[in-house]
Structure formats: C-alpha cells, structure tokens
Short mmCIF file of C-alpha atoms in Angstrom, two decimals:
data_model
loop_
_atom_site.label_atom_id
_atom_site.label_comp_id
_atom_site.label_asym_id
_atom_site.label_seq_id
_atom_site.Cartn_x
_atom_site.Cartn_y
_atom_site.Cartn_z
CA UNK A 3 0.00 0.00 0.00
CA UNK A 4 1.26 3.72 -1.21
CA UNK A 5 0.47 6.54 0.69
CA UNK A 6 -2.90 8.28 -1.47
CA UNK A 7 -3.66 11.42 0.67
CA UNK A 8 -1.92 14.29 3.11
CA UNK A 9 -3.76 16.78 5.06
CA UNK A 10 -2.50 19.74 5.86
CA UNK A 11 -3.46 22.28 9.07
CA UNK A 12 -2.32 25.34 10.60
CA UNK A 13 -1.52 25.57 14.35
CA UNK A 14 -5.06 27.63 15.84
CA UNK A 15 -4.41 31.00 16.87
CA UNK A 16 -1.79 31.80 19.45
CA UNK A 17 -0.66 33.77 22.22
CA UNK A 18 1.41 36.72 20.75
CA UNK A 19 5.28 37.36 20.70
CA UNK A 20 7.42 40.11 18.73
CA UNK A 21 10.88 40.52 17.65
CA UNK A 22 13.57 43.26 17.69
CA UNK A 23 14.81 42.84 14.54
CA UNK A 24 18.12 44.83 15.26
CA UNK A 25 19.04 42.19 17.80
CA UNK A 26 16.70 39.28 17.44
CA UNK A 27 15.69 39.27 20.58
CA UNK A 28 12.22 37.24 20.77
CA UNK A 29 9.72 38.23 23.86
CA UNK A 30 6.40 37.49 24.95
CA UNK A 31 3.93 38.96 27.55
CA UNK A 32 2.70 35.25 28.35
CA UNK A 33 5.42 32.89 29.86
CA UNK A 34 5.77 30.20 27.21
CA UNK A 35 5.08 26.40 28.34
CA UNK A 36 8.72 25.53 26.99
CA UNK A 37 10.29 28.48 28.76
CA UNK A 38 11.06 29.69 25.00
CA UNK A 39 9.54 33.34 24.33
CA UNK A 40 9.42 32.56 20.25
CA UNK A 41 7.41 29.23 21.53
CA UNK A 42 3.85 30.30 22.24
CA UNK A 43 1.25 28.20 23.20
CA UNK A 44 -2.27 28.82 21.98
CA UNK A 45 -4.57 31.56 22.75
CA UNK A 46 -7.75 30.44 24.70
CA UNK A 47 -9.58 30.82 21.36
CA UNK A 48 -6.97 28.70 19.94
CA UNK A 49 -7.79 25.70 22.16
CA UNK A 50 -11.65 25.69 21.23
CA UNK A 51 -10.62 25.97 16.99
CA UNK A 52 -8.13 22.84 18.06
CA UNK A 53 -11.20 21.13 19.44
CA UNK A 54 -13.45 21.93 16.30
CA UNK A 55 -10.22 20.55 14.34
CA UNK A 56 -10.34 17.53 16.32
CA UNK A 57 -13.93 16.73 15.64
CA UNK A 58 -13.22 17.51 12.12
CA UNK A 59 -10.55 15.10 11.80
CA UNK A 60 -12.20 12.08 12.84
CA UNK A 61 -14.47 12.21 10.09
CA UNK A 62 -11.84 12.49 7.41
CA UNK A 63 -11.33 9.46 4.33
CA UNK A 64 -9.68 8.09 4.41
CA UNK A 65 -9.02 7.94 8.49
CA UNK A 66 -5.47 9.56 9.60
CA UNK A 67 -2.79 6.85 10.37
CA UNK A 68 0.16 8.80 11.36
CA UNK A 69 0.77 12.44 13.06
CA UNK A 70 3.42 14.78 11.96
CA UNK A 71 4.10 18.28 13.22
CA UNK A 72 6.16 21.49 13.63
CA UNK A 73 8.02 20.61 17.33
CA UNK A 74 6.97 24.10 18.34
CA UNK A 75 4.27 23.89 21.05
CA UNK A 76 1.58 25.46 19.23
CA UNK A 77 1.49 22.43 16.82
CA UNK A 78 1.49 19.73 19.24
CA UNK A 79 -1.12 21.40 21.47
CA UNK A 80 -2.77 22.32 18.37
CA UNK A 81 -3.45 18.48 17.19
CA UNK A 82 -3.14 16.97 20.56
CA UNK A 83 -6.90 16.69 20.91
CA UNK A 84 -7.76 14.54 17.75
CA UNK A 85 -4.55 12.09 18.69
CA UNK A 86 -6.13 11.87 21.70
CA UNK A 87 -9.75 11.32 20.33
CA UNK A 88 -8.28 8.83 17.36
CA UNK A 89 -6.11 6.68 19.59
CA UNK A 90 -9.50 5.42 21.73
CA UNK A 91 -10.07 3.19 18.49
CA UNK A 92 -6.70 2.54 16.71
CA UNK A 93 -5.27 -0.84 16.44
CA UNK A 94 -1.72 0.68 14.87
CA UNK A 95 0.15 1.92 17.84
CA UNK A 96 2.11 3.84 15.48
CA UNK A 97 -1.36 6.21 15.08
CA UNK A 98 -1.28 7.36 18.67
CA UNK A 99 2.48 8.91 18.38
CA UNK A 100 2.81 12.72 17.70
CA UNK A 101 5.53 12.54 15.60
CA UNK A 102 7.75 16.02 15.63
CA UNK A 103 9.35 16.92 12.42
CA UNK A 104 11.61 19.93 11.96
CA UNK A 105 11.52 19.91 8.28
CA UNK A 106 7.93 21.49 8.43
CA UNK A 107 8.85 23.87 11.59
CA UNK A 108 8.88 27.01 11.69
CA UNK A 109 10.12 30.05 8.93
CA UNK A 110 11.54 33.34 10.29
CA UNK A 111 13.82 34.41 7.31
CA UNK A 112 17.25 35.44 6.68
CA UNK A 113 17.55 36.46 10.42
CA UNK A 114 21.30 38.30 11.42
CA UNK A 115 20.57 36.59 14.58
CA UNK A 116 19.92 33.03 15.60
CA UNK A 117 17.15 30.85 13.84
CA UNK A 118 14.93 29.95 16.93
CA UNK A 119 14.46 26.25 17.72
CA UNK A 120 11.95 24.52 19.53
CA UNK A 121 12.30 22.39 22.55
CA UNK A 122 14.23 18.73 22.61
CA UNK A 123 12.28 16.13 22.48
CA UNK A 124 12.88 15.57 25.70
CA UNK A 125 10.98 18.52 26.73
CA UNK A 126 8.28 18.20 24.74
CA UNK A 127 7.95 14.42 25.97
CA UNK A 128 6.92 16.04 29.29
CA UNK A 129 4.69 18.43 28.36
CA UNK A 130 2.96 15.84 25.79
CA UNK A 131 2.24 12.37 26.91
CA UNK A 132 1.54 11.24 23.02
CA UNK A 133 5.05 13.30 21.49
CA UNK A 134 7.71 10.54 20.17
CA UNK A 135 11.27 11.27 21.52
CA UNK A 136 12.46 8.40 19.44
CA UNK A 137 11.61 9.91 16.45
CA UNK A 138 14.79 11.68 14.43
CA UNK A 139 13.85 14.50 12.48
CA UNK A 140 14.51 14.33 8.50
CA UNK A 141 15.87 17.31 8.60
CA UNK A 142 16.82 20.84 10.41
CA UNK A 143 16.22 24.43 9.42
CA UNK A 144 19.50 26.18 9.71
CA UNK A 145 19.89 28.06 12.57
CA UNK A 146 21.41 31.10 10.25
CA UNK A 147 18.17 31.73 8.62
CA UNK A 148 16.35 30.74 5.81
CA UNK A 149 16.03 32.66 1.95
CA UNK A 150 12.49 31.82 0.76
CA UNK A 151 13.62 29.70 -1.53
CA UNK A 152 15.30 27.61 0.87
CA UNK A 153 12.29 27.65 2.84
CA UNK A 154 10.57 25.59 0.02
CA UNK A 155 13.07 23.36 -0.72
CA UNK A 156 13.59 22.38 2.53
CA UNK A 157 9.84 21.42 3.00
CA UNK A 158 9.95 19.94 -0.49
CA UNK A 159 13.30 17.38 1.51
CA UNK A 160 10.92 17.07 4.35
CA UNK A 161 8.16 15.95 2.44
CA UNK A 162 9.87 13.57 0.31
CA UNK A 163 11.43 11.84 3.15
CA UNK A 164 7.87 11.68 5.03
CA UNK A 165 5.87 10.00 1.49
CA UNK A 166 8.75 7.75 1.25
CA UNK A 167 8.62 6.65 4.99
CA UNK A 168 4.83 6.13 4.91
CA UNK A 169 5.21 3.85 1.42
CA UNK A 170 7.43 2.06 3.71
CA UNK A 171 4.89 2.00 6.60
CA UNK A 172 1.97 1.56 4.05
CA UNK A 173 -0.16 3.83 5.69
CA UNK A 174 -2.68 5.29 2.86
CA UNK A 175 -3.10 8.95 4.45
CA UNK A 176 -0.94 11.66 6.94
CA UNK A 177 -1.70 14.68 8.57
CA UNK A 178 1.15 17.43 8.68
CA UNK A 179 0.38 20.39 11.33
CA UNK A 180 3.05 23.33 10.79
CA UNK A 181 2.61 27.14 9.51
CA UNK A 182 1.32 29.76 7.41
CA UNK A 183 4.42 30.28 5.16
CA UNK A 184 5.90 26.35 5.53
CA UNK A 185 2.00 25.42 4.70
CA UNK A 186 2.04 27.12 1.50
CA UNK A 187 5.53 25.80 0.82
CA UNK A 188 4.06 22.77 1.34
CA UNK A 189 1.30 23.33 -1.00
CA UNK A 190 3.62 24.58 -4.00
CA UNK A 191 6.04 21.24 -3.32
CA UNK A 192 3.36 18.87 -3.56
CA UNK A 193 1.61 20.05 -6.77
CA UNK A 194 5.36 21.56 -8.23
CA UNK A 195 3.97 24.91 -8.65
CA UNK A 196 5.97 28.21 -8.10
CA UNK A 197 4.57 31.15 -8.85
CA UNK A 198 7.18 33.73 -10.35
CA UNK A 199 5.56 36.74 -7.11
CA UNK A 200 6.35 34.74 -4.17
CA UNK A 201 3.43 36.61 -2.68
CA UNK A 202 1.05 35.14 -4.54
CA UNK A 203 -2.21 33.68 -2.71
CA UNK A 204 -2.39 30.51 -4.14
CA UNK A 205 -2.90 28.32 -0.50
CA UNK A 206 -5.10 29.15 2.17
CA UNK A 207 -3.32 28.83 5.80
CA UNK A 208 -6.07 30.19 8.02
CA UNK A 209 -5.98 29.07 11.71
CA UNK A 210 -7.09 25.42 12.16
CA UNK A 211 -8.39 25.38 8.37
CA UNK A 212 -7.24 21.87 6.47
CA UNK A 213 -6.23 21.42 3.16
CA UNK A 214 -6.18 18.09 1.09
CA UNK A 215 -3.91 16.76 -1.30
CA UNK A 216 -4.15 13.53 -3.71
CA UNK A 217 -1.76 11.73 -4.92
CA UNK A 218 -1.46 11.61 -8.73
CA UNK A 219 1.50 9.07 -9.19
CA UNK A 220 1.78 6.42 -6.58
CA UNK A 221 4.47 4.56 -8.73
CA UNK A 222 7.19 7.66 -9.10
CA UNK A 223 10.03 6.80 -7.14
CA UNK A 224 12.94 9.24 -7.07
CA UNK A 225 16.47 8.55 -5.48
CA UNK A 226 17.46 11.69 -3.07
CA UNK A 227 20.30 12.20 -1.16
CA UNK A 228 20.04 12.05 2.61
CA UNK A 229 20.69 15.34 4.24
CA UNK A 230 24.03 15.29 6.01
CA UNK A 231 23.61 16.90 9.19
CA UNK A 232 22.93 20.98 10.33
CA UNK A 233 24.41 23.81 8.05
CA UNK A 234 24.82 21.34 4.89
CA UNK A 235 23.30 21.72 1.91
CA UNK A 236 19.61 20.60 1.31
CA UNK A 237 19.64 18.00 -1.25
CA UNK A 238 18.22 18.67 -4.09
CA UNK A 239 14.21 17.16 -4.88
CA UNK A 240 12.87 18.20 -8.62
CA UNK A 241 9.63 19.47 -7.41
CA UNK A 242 9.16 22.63 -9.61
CA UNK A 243 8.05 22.60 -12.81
CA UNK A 244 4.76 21.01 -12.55
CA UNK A 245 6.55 18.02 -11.17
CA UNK A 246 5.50 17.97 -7.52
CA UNK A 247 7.14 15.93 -4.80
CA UNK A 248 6.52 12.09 -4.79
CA UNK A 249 4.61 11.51 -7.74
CA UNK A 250 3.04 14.97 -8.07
CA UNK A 251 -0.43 15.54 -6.21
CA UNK A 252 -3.49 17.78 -6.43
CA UNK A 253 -5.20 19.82 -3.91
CA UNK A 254 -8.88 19.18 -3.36
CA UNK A 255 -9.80 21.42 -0.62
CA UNK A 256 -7.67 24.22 0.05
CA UNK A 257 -8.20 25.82 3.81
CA UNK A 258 -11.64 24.28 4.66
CA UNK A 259 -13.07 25.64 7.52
CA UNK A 260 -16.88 25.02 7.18
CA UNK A 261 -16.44 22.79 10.25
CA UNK A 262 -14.75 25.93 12.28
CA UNK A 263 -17.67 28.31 14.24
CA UNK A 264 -15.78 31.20 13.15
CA UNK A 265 -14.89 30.64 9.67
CA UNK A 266 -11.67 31.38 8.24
CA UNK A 267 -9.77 33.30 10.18
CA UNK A 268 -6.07 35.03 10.20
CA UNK A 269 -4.98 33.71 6.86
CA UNK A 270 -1.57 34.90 5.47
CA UNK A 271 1.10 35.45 2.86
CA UNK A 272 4.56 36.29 1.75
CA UNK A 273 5.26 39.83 1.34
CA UNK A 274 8.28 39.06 -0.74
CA UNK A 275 10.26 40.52 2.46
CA UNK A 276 13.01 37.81 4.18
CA UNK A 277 14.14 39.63 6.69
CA UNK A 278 12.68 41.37 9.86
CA UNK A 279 12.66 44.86 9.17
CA UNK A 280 11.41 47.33 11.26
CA UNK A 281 9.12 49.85 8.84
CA UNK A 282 8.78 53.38 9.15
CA UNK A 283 6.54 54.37 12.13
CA UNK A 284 6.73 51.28 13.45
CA UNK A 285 7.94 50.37 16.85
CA UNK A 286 11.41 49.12 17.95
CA UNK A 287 9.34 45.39 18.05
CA UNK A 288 7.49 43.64 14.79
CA UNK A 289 5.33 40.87 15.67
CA UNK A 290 6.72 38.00 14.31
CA UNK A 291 3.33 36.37 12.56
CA UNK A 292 3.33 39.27 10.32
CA UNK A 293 6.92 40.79 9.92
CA UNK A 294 7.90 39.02 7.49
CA UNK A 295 4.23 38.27 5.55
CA UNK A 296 1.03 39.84 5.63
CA UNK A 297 -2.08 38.70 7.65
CA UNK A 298 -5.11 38.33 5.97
CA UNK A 299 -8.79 37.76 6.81
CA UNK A 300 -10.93 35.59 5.58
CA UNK A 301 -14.46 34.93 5.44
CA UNK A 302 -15.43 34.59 8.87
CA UNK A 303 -18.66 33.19 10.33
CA UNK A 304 -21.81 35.57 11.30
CA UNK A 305 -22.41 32.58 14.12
CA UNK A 306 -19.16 33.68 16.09
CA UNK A 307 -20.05 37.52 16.37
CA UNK A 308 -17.69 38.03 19.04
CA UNK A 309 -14.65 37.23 16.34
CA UNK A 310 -16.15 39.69 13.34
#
C-alpha cells in the first residue's frame, strides 16, 4: 500500500510574541510552556478551533494513520486533541504517536541573529504524553536563517522523506500540522507549482483550516540524497516545474473551515520581504506572525459575532 492522501493544518491561533529585529531578541507577555519566548502556546480561542479541528478530523477518508508536526508547542497542542480522540479506536500503535518533524517547523527568514528552535524532544515528551522522543527529524532548518527559496526546498526534503517513509509503513493517508508560510511551501512542493511573485495567494493557511492533497502518481520513485547533518546543503528534490514531490499531487480542498464556528480566520502570505525589518513608524518590536508576511482575513462566520 502507497500513501494516497496528506492533510494539511495550521496551528489555531496563538498567544502573541514580537521581535527586535536589530538584535533578534524574541519576547512574549505570556510565559511560554517551553520556557522559550518565540514558543507560544495557543490563545484560549486557539484551544476551542483545536477542538473543532479535532472533531473535524475524525471524520476524514480516508481515516489519519500517522501524526506529523512542527516541534513548536503550538502544533502539538494544536493536534493533541484529535490524537487523543483517534487513539481510543486505533489498532496501529504507530497512530497514537505525535511525531515532531523539523523539516515542516517554523520560517523566520534570513535572520542576522539566531534561527529559533523549539524544545528537545525531551521537553516536549513532558509536556505531551503522546510526542515521540524516538523519532529523528529528516531534517533541520539552519539556525542562520532561511532565503524563501530555501524555505521551500527544505519542506519539499521534508516531504519527500515523510511520502517515502509512509510507502514504507503503508499507511494510505498523513496529517502534517506546521505554519502559514511552511504550509504554502508545502502546497507549491506537492503540486510543483511556483509562482514567479512569491506573494502570490495561491494556499489558504487560516488558523485550524485543512487542506487536502491527492496523490497523482503512486508509482514515481525518485532517489534523493540524505541530508548530512545541520548547516549542509539541502539535497536537491525536482519538485518545480509542474513536477510535484513524490509523484506529483493535487489539492482538493484548500483551507476548509466550514467545520470551524468562526470561519476562516487570520490567513496569510509572503510579502516578498526575508528579513525582519522594522518599517517606518513602526515600533522598535514587529510581531513575528506578520513581519515578514502579511495577515489576511478571511471569510469569517456571522455565528461567532464576538470574532467579526
């Protein structure tokens, strides 16, 4: 059995934290569970979307058989709820692991200042009954910042590593929870599309919303490198070009959130910027959700007034 379908979700929305992009210093008015300020945990409303998620994701066919994540704590806590709700009735004790892969953390740019990590697995291990500290990430964004470019390919590394492990596993479909900006990466990977304006809105990465790929080639098998360890090169995967990552695949449903009360909410996109800079008029911090992208708003729900 070949793996036939990914979905895709966005952490729910989070507790806030802001950057000073002349020194990189990351803070946050909320003490992070992690102890790391760039490593929010979600907002209150946050934890209800991640419950409407959670519901959502039960229903899904074919059913989820494995969980893969950003290791930042938004992530985990994000899809925490529908491991927990899944693993009442799985037989594969593979399908109650959270399994925490870098290669579809996190993107803060071409920082001058260290590339925030999450917590070690240790850590997180604590905080998360279900989180796998066995599990070895594929691979590692470099700590010295990431060109947008290298954003994609990275995720495009990730992804082929994570198809090729669940061909192995012969699972049929995966759900990946990361970001706004890895999310659309992820989108333009699978289906080998790049637009020539990064800034494009061509995926939809509001909070909680899930997206749906298919597979189009289940017989394409491509020999990669293996990535050699932190500040190497990425190897190379031909994804551009129509060609799309492990066989090529096409999205279905792009950002659904008819199952979330209020709609689509904080969506997102590149601004074309890779680098925190602080704008005229602005203050000496720059939220980091939206300093190097721009937020955007959806279509929200008219049953959630207190979010319109």
């Amino acid at each position: 059995m070949s793996l036939e379908v990914i979905y895709v979700t966005r952490h729910g929305f989070r507790s806030n934290w802001v950057v000073e992009p002349k020194t990189g210093t990351y803070s946050t008015s909320i003490p992070s569970p992690t102890g790391i300020a760039s490593d929010p945990a979600l907002a209150g409303y946050g934890v209800e979307q991640s419950h409407e998620l959670s519901t959502h994701l039960q229903t899904l066919s074919p059913p989820i058989e494995r969980f893969y994540t950003s290791p930042f704590y938004r992530c985990i806590q994000t899809i925490s709820p529908a491991v927990e709700a899944i693993a009442k009735t799985a037989s594969d004790p593979e399908t109650c692991k959270i399994r925490g892969e870098n290669g579809v953390g996190e993107w803060y740019g071409m920082a001058r200042f260290d590339h925030p990590s999450p917590a070690t697995p240790g850590v997180l291990k604590k905080l998360f009954e279900r989180y796998d500290e066995s599990y070895e990430a594929e691979i590692k964004p470099s700590v010295n910042g990431e060109t947008i470019d290298e954003l994609h390919d990275r995720t495009a590394y990730a992804l082929h590593r994570l198809i090729e492990k669940s061909d192995r596993e012969g699972v049929k479909a995966i759900l990946i929870c990361t970001h706004a900006a890895t999310l659309i990466a992820i989108g333009r990977a699978l289906t080998g599309r790049m637009p020539e304006d990064t800034a494009e809105e061509d995926f939809r990465p509001f909070t909680c919303g899930v997206s749906t790929f298919v597979r189009k080639n289940k017989e394409a098998k491509v020999e990669v490198p293996a990535w050699e360890g932190p500040e190497t090169k990425i190897p190379h995967v031909e994804w551009r070009g129509g060609n799309g990552v492990g066989g090529g695949w096409e999205i279905t449903k792009s950002g659904d959130c008819s199952f979330l009360s209020g709609g689509e909410e904080r969506g997102w996109r590149f601004s074309g910027d890779e680098s925190f800079v602080a704008k005229a008029g602005e203050g000496p911090a720059l939220d980091a959700g939206s300093g190097l992208g721009v937020v955007i708003e959806g279509n929200k729900s008219s049953s959630n007034p207190s979010r319109l």
